[in-house]
mmCIF file of C-alpha atoms in Angstrom:
data_model
loop_
_atom_site.group_PDB
_atom_site.id
_atom_site.type_symbol
_atom_site.label_atom_id
_atom_site.label_comp_id
_atom_site.label_asym_id
_atom_site.label_seq_id
_atom_site.Cartn_x
_atom_site.Cartn_y
_atom_site.Cartn_z
ATOM 1 C CA MET A 1 -7.442 -14.596 4.672
ATOM 2 C CA THR A 2 -10.237 -13.653 7.068
ATOM 3 C CA THR A 3 -12.501 -15.970 9.055
ATOM 4 C CA SER A 4 -15.337 -15.300 6.590
ATOM 5 C CA GLN A 5 -13.034 -16.261 3.734
ATOM 6 C CA TYR A 6 -12.322 -19.499 5.573
ATOM 7 C CA ARG A 7 -16.060 -20.168 6.006
ATOM 8 C CA THR A 8 -16.524 -19.444 2.312
ATOM 9 C CA THR A 9 -13.807 -21.976 1.498
ATOM 10 C CA THR A 10 -15.368 -24.754 3.557
ATOM 11 C CA ALA A 11 -18.904 -24.034 2.440
ATOM 12 C CA GLY A 12 -17.728 -24.072 -1.167
ATOM 13 C CA THR A 13 -16.574 -27.672 -0.846
ATOM 14 C CA ARG A 14 -19.895 -28.578 0.726
ATOM 15 C CA LEU A 15 -21.990 -27.050 -2.057
ATOM 16 C CA ALA A 16 -19.724 -28.426 -4.763
ATOM 17 C CA GLY A 17 -20.731 -31.899 -3.675
ATOM 18 C CA SER A 18 -18.675 -35.019 -3.158
ATOM 19 C CA PRO A 19 -17.777 -36.243 -6.628
ATOM 20 C CA ASP A 20 -16.893 -39.862 -7.248
ATOM 21 C CA GLU A 21 -16.163 -42.178 -10.116
ATOM 22 C CA ARG A 22 -17.832 -45.343 -8.830
ATOM 23 C CA PRO A 23 -21.536 -45.457 -9.673
ATOM 24 C CA THR A 24 -22.158 -48.493 -7.460
ATOM 25 C CA MET A 25 -21.389 -46.591 -4.269
ATOM 26 C CA THR A 26 -23.804 -44.287 -2.475
ATOM 27 C CA LEU A 27 -22.035 -40.969 -2.115
ATOM 28 C CA PRO A 28 -22.400 -38.229 0.436
ATOM 29 C CA GLN A 29 -24.534 -35.392 -0.938
ATOM 30 C CA THR A 30 -25.196 -37.059 -4.302
ATOM 31 C CA GLN A 31 -28.696 -38.149 -3.387
ATOM 32 C CA SER A 32 -31.392 -35.882 -2.057
ATOM 33 C CA THR A 33 -35.041 -36.210 -1.111
ATOM 34 C CA THR A 34 -35.691 -32.603 -2.084
ATOM 35 C CA SER A 35 -36.019 -31.129 -5.530
ATOM 36 C CA PRO A 36 -33.337 -28.865 -7.035
ATOM 37 C CA GLN A 37 -35.831 -26.032 -6.834
ATOM 38 C CA ALA A 38 -36.073 -26.539 -3.084
ATOM 39 C CA GLU A 39 -32.306 -26.739 -2.616
ATOM 40 C CA SER A 40 -31.427 -23.709 -4.735
ATOM 41 C CA PRO A 41 -32.900 -20.987 -2.469
ATOM 42 C CA SER A 42 -31.144 -22.547 0.518
ATOM 43 C CA ALA A 43 -27.808 -22.522 -1.313
ATOM 44 C CA VAL A 44 -28.335 -18.935 -2.430
ATOM 45 C CA ARG A 45 -29.166 -17.829 1.108
ATOM 46 C CA LYS A 46 -26.105 -19.593 2.437
ATOM 47 C CA PHE A 47 -23.830 -17.860 -0.072
ATOM 48 C CA LEU A 48 -25.433 -14.490 0.577
ATOM 49 C CA LYS A 49 -24.843 -14.948 4.294
ATOM 50 C CA ILE A 50 -21.236 -15.993 3.769
ATOM 51 C CA PHE A 51 -20.404 -13.185 1.353
ATOM 52 C CA GLY A 52 -22.249 -10.750 3.595
ATOM 53 C CA GLY A 53 -19.917 -11.699 6.415
ATOM 54 C CA LEU A 54 -16.947 -11.420 4.069
ATOM 55 C CA LEU A 55 -17.985 -7.927 3.000
ATOM 56 C CA VAL A 56 -18.315 -6.887 6.641
ATOM 57 C CA ASP A 57 -14.897 -8.344 7.484
ATOM 58 C CA VAL A 58 -13.314 -6.387 4.643
ATOM 59 C CA GLY A 59 -15.527 -3.307 4.649
ATOM 60 C CA LEU A 60 -15.333 -2.270 8.303
ATOM 61 C CA PRO A 61 -11.508 -1.943 8.447
ATOM 62 C CA MET A 62 -11.510 -0.149 5.093
ATOM 63 C CA ALA A 63 -14.207 2.254 6.282
ATOM 64 C CA ALA A 64 -12.213 2.967 9.441
ATOM 65 C CA TYR A 65 -9.015 3.574 7.462
ATOM 66 C CA TYR A 66 -10.418 5.819 4.742
ATOM 67 C CA GLY A 67 -12.741 7.556 7.181
ATOM 68 C CA LEU A 68 -9.829 8.639 9.358
ATOM 69 C CA ARG A 69 -7.737 9.542 6.320
ATOM 70 C CA SER A 70 -10.521 11.832 5.100
ATOM 71 C CA TYR A 71 -10.286 13.683 8.411
ATOM 72 C CA GLY A 72 -6.555 14.195 8.016
ATOM 73 C CA PHE A 73 -5.207 11.393 10.209
ATOM 74 C CA SER A 74 -1.891 9.821 9.247
ATOM 75 C CA GLU A 75 -1.526 6.491 7.484
ATOM 76 C CA HIS A 76 -0.069 5.011 10.656
ATOM 77 C CA VAL A 77 -3.008 5.953 12.860
ATOM 78 C CA SER A 78 -5.543 4.971 10.203
ATOM 79 C CA LEU A 79 -3.960 1.553 9.668
ATOM 80 C CA LEU A 80 -3.881 0.891 13.401
ATOM 81 C CA ALA A 81 -7.539 1.868 13.637
ATOM 82 C CA GLY A 82 -8.445 -0.446 10.755
ATOM 83 C CA ALA A 83 -6.511 -3.304 12.346
ATOM 84 C CA GLY A 84 -8.223 -2.599 15.651
ATOM 85 C CA VAL A 85 -11.662 -2.763 14.022
ATOM 86 C CA ALA A 86 -10.735 -6.036 12.324
ATOM 87 C CA GLY A 87 -9.529 -7.437 15.642
ATOM 88 C CA VAL A 88 -12.748 -6.445 17.403
ATOM 89 C CA ARG A 89 -14.741 -8.061 14.589
ATOM 90 C CA LEU A 90 -12.723 -11.259 15.022
ATOM 91 C CA LEU A 91 -13.267 -11.323 18.790
ATOM 92 C CA PHE A 92 -16.977 -10.660 18.290
ATOM 93 C CA GLY A 93 -17.200 -13.722 16.052
ATOM 94 C CA VAL A 94 -15.408 -15.837 18.647
ATOM 95 C CA PHE A 95 -17.711 -14.732 21.475
ATOM 96 C CA ARG A 96 -20.817 -15.173 19.329
ATOM 97 C CA ALA A 97 -19.769 -18.705 18.384
ATOM 98 C CA GLY A 98 -18.929 -19.480 22.000
ATOM 99 C CA LYS A 99 -15.663 -21.142 21.036
ATOM 100 C CA LEU A 100 -12.315 -20.399 19.452
ATOM 101 C CA GLU A 101 -12.014 -22.318 16.201
ATOM 102 C CA PRO A 102 -8.486 -23.216 15.035
ATOM 103 C CA PHE A 103 -8.527 -20.787 12.101
ATOM 104 C CA ALA A 104 -9.920 -17.943 14.228
ATOM 105 C CA GLY A 105 -7.173 -18.623 16.748
ATOM 106 C CA PHE A 106 -4.613 -18.539 13.960
ATOM 107 C CA MET A 107 -5.903 -15.171 12.738
ATOM 108 C CA LEU A 108 -5.908 -13.798 16.279
ATOM 109 C CA LEU A 109 -2.296 -14.879 16.675
ATOM 110 C CA THR A 110 -1.465 -13.114 13.395
ATOM 111 C CA TYR A 111 -2.903 -9.869 14.743
ATOM 112 C CA LEU A 112 -1.069 -10.216 18.051
ATOM 113 C CA LEU A 113 2.224 -10.723 16.218
ATOM 114 C CA ALA A 114 1.707 -8.003 13.601
ATOM 115 C CA LEU A 115 0.815 -5.144 15.944
ATOM 116 C CA PRO A 116 4.018 -5.328 18.051
ATOM 117 C CA LEU A 117 6.093 -5.576 14.855
ATOM 118 C CA VAL A 118 4.519 -2.356 13.573
ATOM 119 C CA LEU A 119 5.106 -0.559 16.843
ATOM 120 C CA ILE A 120 8.728 -1.728 17.005
ATOM 121 C CA SER A 121 9.726 -1.355 13.362
ATOM 122 C CA GLY A 122 7.573 1.647 12.557
ATOM 123 C CA ASP A 123 6.826 0.122 9.140
ATOM 124 C CA ASP A 124 3.134 0.582 8.414
ATOM 125 C CA ARG A 125 3.237 -1.890 5.546
ATOM 126 C CA THR A 126 3.456 -4.722 8.079
ATOM 127 C CA LEU A 127 -0.224 -4.185 8.793
ATOM 128 C CA ILE A 128 -1.027 -4.411 5.085
ATOM 129 C CA ILE A 129 0.802 -7.688 4.536
ATOM 130 C CA LYS A 130 -0.524 -9.417 7.671
ATOM 131 C CA ASP A 131 -3.544 -10.793 5.780
ATOM 132 C CA SER A 132 -1.239 -11.956 2.989
ATOM 133 C CA LEU A 133 0.852 -13.680 5.627
ATOM 134 C CA GLY A 134 -2.218 -15.540 6.818
ATOM 135 C CA THR A 135 -3.181 -16.433 3.252
ATOM 136 C CA GLY A 136 0.329 -17.672 2.488
ATOM 137 C CA ILE A 137 0.501 -19.853 5.594
ATOM 138 C CA THR A 138 -2.940 -21.243 4.771
ATOM 139 C CA GLY A 139 -1.686 -22.082 1.274
ATOM 140 C CA LEU A 140 1.328 -23.889 2.734
ATOM 141 C CA ILE A 141 -0.906 -25.876 5.082
ATOM 142 C CA PHE A 142 -3.165 -26.833 2.170
ATOM 143 C CA LEU A 143 -0.159 -27.878 0.100
ATOM 144 C CA ALA A 144 1.334 -29.951 2.915
ATOM 145 C CA SER A 145 -2.002 -31.692 3.472
ATOM 146 C CA CYS A 146 -1.807 -33.053 -0.086
ATOM 147 C CA PHE A 147 1.163 -35.173 0.987
ATOM 148 C CA VAL A 148 0.583 -35.745 4.698
ATOM 149 C CA GLY A 149 -2.695 -37.142 5.982
ATOM 150 C CA LYS A 150 -5.868 -36.130 4.148
ATOM 151 C CA PRO A 151 -6.238 -32.987 1.973
ATOM 152 C CA ALA A 152 -7.564 -29.900 3.715
ATOM 153 C CA MET A 153 -10.542 -29.683 1.353
ATOM 154 C CA PHE A 154 -11.605 -33.184 2.381
ATOM 155 C CA HIS A 155 -11.824 -32.059 6.013
ATOM 156 C CA ALA A 156 -13.635 -28.883 4.966
ATOM 157 C CA GLY A 157 -16.163 -30.791 2.878
ATOM 158 C CA ARG A 158 -16.729 -33.358 5.637
ATOM 159 C CA ARG A 159 -17.393 -30.623 8.140
ATOM 160 C CA PHE A 160 -20.109 -29.119 5.933
ATOM 161 C CA ARG A 161 -21.548 -32.467 4.863
ATOM 162 C CA SER A 162 -25.280 -33.024 4.501
ATOM 163 C CA ALA A 163 -27.275 -33.926 7.599
ATOM 164 C CA GLY A 164 -27.798 -37.457 6.280
ATOM 165 C CA ASP A 165 -24.091 -38.093 5.776
ATOM 166 C CA ASN A 166 -21.825 -39.459 8.469
ATOM 167 C CA VAL A 167 -18.128 -39.418 9.177
ATOM 168 C CA GLU A 168 -17.781 -43.170 8.679
ATOM 169 C CA GLU A 169 -19.181 -42.893 5.166
ATOM 170 C CA TRP A 170 -16.661 -40.208 4.223
ATOM 171 C CA GLU A 171 -13.804 -42.180 5.738
ATOM 172 C CA GLY A 172 -14.960 -45.280 3.903
ATOM 173 C CA LEU A 173 -14.974 -43.466 0.569
ATOM 174 C CA TRP A 174 -11.508 -42.115 1.240
ATOM 175 C CA GLY A 175 -10.155 -45.572 1.978
ATOM 176 C CA THR A 176 -11.773 -47.420 -0.918
ATOM 177 C CA ASN A 177 -12.289 -44.942 -3.753
ATOM 178 C CA PRO A 178 -9.281 -43.602 -5.727
ATOM 179 C CA GLY A 179 -11.455 -41.126 -7.644
ATOM 180 C CA PHE A 180 -12.746 -39.636 -4.423
ATOM 181 C CA ARG A 181 -9.181 -39.164 -3.157
ATOM 182 C CA ARG A 182 -7.978 -37.633 -6.429
ATOM 183 C CA THR A 183 -10.824 -35.135 -6.470
ATOM 184 C CA PHE A 184 -10.115 -33.674 -3.058
ATOM 185 C CA THR A 185 -6.351 -33.801 -3.543
ATOM 186 C CA LEU A 186 -6.668 -31.824 -6.785
ATOM 187 C CA MET A 187 -9.039 -29.301 -5.192
ATOM 188 C CA THR A 188 -6.657 -28.780 -2.307
ATOM 189 C CA ALA A 189 -3.620 -28.436 -4.567
ATOM 190 C CA VAL A 190 -5.346 -25.816 -6.735
ATOM 191 C CA TRP A 191 -6.400 -23.806 -3.692
ATOM 192 C CA ALA A 192 -2.876 -24.046 -2.260
ATOM 193 C CA VAL A 193 -1.125 -22.822 -5.409
ATOM 194 C CA VAL A 194 -3.551 -19.945 -6.004
ATOM 195 C CA LEU A 195 -3.471 -18.805 -2.359
ATOM 196 C CA LEU A 196 0.335 -18.829 -2.338
ATOM 197 C CA ALA A 197 0.476 -16.889 -5.618
ATOM 198 C CA GLU A 198 -2.053 -14.338 -4.376
ATOM 199 C CA ALA A 199 -0.135 -13.847 -1.139
ATOM 200 C CA ALA A 200 3.122 -13.318 -3.035
ATOM 201 C CA VAL A 201 1.529 -10.783 -5.381
ATOM 202 C CA ARG A 202 -0.039 -8.828 -2.516
ATOM 203 C CA VAL A 203 3.206 -8.711 -0.542
ATOM 204 C CA GLY A 204 5.117 -7.516 -3.598
ATOM 205 C CA LEU A 205 2.569 -4.817 -4.387
ATOM 206 C CA ALA A 206 2.547 -3.665 -0.765
ATOM 207 C CA PHE A 207 6.155 -2.520 -1.105
ATOM 208 C CA VAL A 208 5.608 -0.830 -4.468
ATOM 209 C CA LEU A 209 2.256 0.944 -4.347
ATOM 210 C CA PRO A 210 1.218 3.772 -1.985
ATOM 211 C CA ILE A 211 -0.465 2.631 1.210
ATOM 212 C CA ASP A 212 -3.668 4.517 0.396
ATOM 213 C CA VAL A 213 -3.962 2.518 -2.837
ATOM 214 C CA MET A 214 -2.872 -0.802 -1.383
ATOM 215 C CA VAL A 215 -5.440 -0.874 1.426
ATOM 216 C CA ALA A 216 -8.291 -1.087 -1.086
ATOM 217 C CA LEU A 217 -6.395 -3.155 -3.660
ATOM 218 C CA SER A 218 -5.439 -5.742 -1.041
ATOM 219 C CA ALA A 219 -9.090 -6.232 -0.135
ATOM 220 C CA VAL A 220 -10.120 -6.529 -3.785
ATOM 221 C CA LEU A 221 -7.389 -9.072 -4.523
ATOM 222 C CA GLY A 222 -8.297 -11.146 -1.487
ATOM 223 C CA MET A 223 -12.025 -11.234 -2.217
ATOM 224 C CA GLY A 224 -11.478 -11.738 -5.944
ATOM 225 C CA THR A 225 -9.186 -14.703 -5.357
ATOM 226 C CA ILE A 226 -11.644 -16.406 -3.012
ATOM 227 C CA ALA A 227 -14.528 -15.766 -5.435
ATOM 228 C CA LEU A 228 -12.497 -17.213 -8.333
ATOM 229 C CA LEU A 229 -11.506 -20.306 -6.356
ATOM 230 C CA LEU A 230 -15.014 -20.856 -5.090
ATOM 231 C CA THR A 231 -16.461 -20.580 -8.603
ATOM 232 C CA TRP A 232 -13.934 -23.086 -9.930
ATOM 233 C CA THR A 233 -14.656 -25.479 -7.051
ATOM 234 C CA ILE A 234 -18.397 -25.438 -7.719
ATOM 235 C CA ILE A 235 -17.975 -25.898 -11.489
ATOM 236 C CA TYR A 236 -15.453 -28.699 -11.005
ATOM 237 C CA GLY A 237 -17.650 -30.429 -8.438
ATOM 238 C CA ALA A 238 -20.715 -30.168 -10.688
ATOM 239 C CA ARG A 239 -18.776 -31.633 -13.604
ATOM 240 C CA ARG A 240 -17.696 -34.604 -11.509
ATOM 241 C CA GLN A 241 -21.283 -35.100 -10.357
ATOM 242 C CA ARG A 242 -22.433 -35.194 -13.979
ATOM 243 C CA ARG A 243 -19.819 -37.811 -14.779
ATOM 244 C CA LEU A 244 -21.086 -39.899 -11.896
ATOM 245 C CA LYS A 245 -24.703 -39.696 -13.104
ATOM 246 C CA GLN A 246 -23.687 -40.610 -16.649
ATOM 247 C CA ALA A 247 -21.739 -43.618 -15.384
ATOM 248 C CA ALA A 248 -24.681 -44.696 -13.227
ATOM 249 C CA HIS A 249 -27.126 -44.485 -16.177
ATOM 250 C CA ALA A 250 -24.696 -46.341 -18.438
ATOM 251 C CA GLY A 251 -24.453 -49.115 -15.840
#
């Protein structure tokens, strides 16, 4: 999982809304002073920006790898070059943001651990599975958060809350509303299971398929999984919002 994939994850919970089952409570992001027509372009621009960053994160290392391969460089050199480009991209994001976010730090640590392992073991496939390693660990963290503390998707959604929302309101909903808790726990569990499955599949394929094939396939699997999860999150969130509106009108 790349940093852009992480931003896509958190933004997805924000745009999916904060579903609830209690119509008497004012929810974060369920009320808006703007029309849907005014919100839609903003949401589209946000997704285009996020997916643009994701395409850059994935595309630059792939371009470096296949570019060098087309000039006759070995798989080893091409993979190292692709990893180097990805690392530079990660550092650029850190410097541009002016701070090292926890997930960016985690990805940087993954790179720092993977490169020495490749140099020591001589196994080029280590560089291919490093992103799967990050995805798998992220899935484990998501899964653990379903049982300890608050679900990861709750924290992600709170971070990307609307400007009119506040932390106290989110915490209050978590403490008093079972439907609110179930929604974010289910979202987090689904993301955890799918991320773990995707990581397992990618690792298995990395040791079966040729490296030249797996470099592109790994990127497609990673982006496809995030797109699938994000689509499900938005549909699920919209369905819960509709249930809330129906309950409010019935009351």
